[in-house]
Amino acid sequence: MALTASDEQALNLAVEIARNGVGAVEPNPPVGAVLYAGDQTLACGFHGAYGGAHAERDVLSRVESVPPAASLAVTLEPCSSSGKQPPCVDLILERGVRRVVVGEVDPDPRHEGRGVQLLRAQGVEVEVAPAGLVPAELLDEFRRCLSRRRPYVILKWAMGLDGCWGPRHGKDTRVSGEAARSEVHRLRAAVDGILVGSGTVVRDDPLLTARPPGPLVLRRIVLDARGRVPRDCRLFQTTDQGPVLWITGKGRKPPEGVEVQKVRDCRDLEGEVLPRLLDLGVRRLLVEGGPSVAVSFLKKGLVDRAWVFVAPVLFGGEQARGPTLAAALEELPDSLRPRVEDVRRIGCDAWFKLSWS
Ligand SMILES: NC(=O)c1ccc[n+]([C@@H]2O[C@H](COP(=O)([O-])OP(=O)(O)OC[C@H]3O[C@@H](n4cnc5c(N)ncnc54)[C@H](OP(=O)(O)O)[C@@H]3O)[C@@H](O)[C@H]2O)c1
């Protein structure tokens, strides 16, 4: 049976509500759900936090009982197996929902179509919406992670008006203002890996923690082909604050508590480094290295999104001879030019959100 106008209306509303979870549920997909009877909306819900209630549980918790004439529109096929939450299929059956409209079948081959089948087997009427009703971008990140053998990669950098990523000398290497830095901490809290190169650890000695921390276990990762990162760097000294992964080409003994992955070639990102990270469970990687690492990712087309902050700072003179992208990037093919998703002001900085298809 085709979807009715009420079904489409409810599904469109569920899509809008799903967007509330963007930035909080990853690496899970954002999902929205609407319980409705004809043109009347009875309740709305969404997946609001990684590890938290799924959209179906959220919406059904908002009604005491489900009227027999009610349908449930949900942007993604209800899950049929236990993860951090019990299966939504069981909940839908328990709560007596008789009709479900599914926006999209789960693209994960391990679950694809199972939820629909199980519900139908129990006598629930299930309609699957035609392709395109749920906008592709809603599941974009989730799909990319499934289809490529690598984590979803977000590159972040900050620079002054002269394109410089930081001063050449001096202890304080911060570029962007307070508001932009808090936004970066929010992003850190929504990823399960942060990666830098040895150059950043040697120069900045960063902690790379999310403050405040998010729900995901955040691996702090350094790419250090020659094993030149000092053993007393803050990263290696703070394994009590979260796991630290040292990816190196050298066979040096790691400091206490530091996880080590020996690779043949740290520059073989797509063949060695990223598949290794995915196998370790890193699905959403924030690259916060200096220009060398950034260029390695950009040149190979390994960046899905970028956050770029431009601060109203001119380093000038000797200081402006600090790191820049231009110095490291010889040429970028047209196919690797970014798409601008958004430009905002944050505090005194400009914030560009870029993406690559
Ligand atoms: N403004 C910002 O957003 C920002 C962010 C980070 C850093 N910075 C600044 O950037 C400067 C450091 O720049 P950087 O380019 O040296 O830092 P980086 O990109 O973090 O580190 C570069 C080093 O990483 C190692 N590496 C290992 N695998 C690599 C790979 N696949 N691709 C590229 N490099 C790889 C290389 O050294 P080995 O061969 O020895 O392993 C390389 O020299 C500092 O001044 C820091 O303050 C600014």
XYZ file of C-alpha atoms in Angstrom, residues 219 221-224 244-250 252 254 258-264 266 272-273 275-277 279-280:
29
model
C 41.060 7.708 22.089
C 46.074 9.292 18.927
C 49.506 10.445 17.774
C 51.085 9.564 14.429
C 54.797 9.397 15.070
C 46.213 7.124 24.372
C 47.269 5.403 21.172
C 50.764 5.795 19.770
C 51.011 4.880 16.095
C 54.645 4.551 15.182
C 57.031 2.966 12.762
C 59.619 2.433 15.476
C 60.276 1.626 20.973
C 55.638 2.485 24.949
C 50.045 3.873 26.359
C 48.640 1.587 23.702
C 50.980 1.148 20.724
C 50.281 0.194 17.135
C 53.336 -0.436 15.032
C 52.810 0.296 11.358
C 55.025 -0.089 8.310
C 52.455 6.141 9.021
C 47.169 0.955 7.130
C 46.358 3.669 9.659
C 41.583 0.585 8.763
C 43.582 -0.114 11.951
C 41.670 2.645 13.770
C 39.275 -2.187 13.773
C 40.004 -0.638 17.177
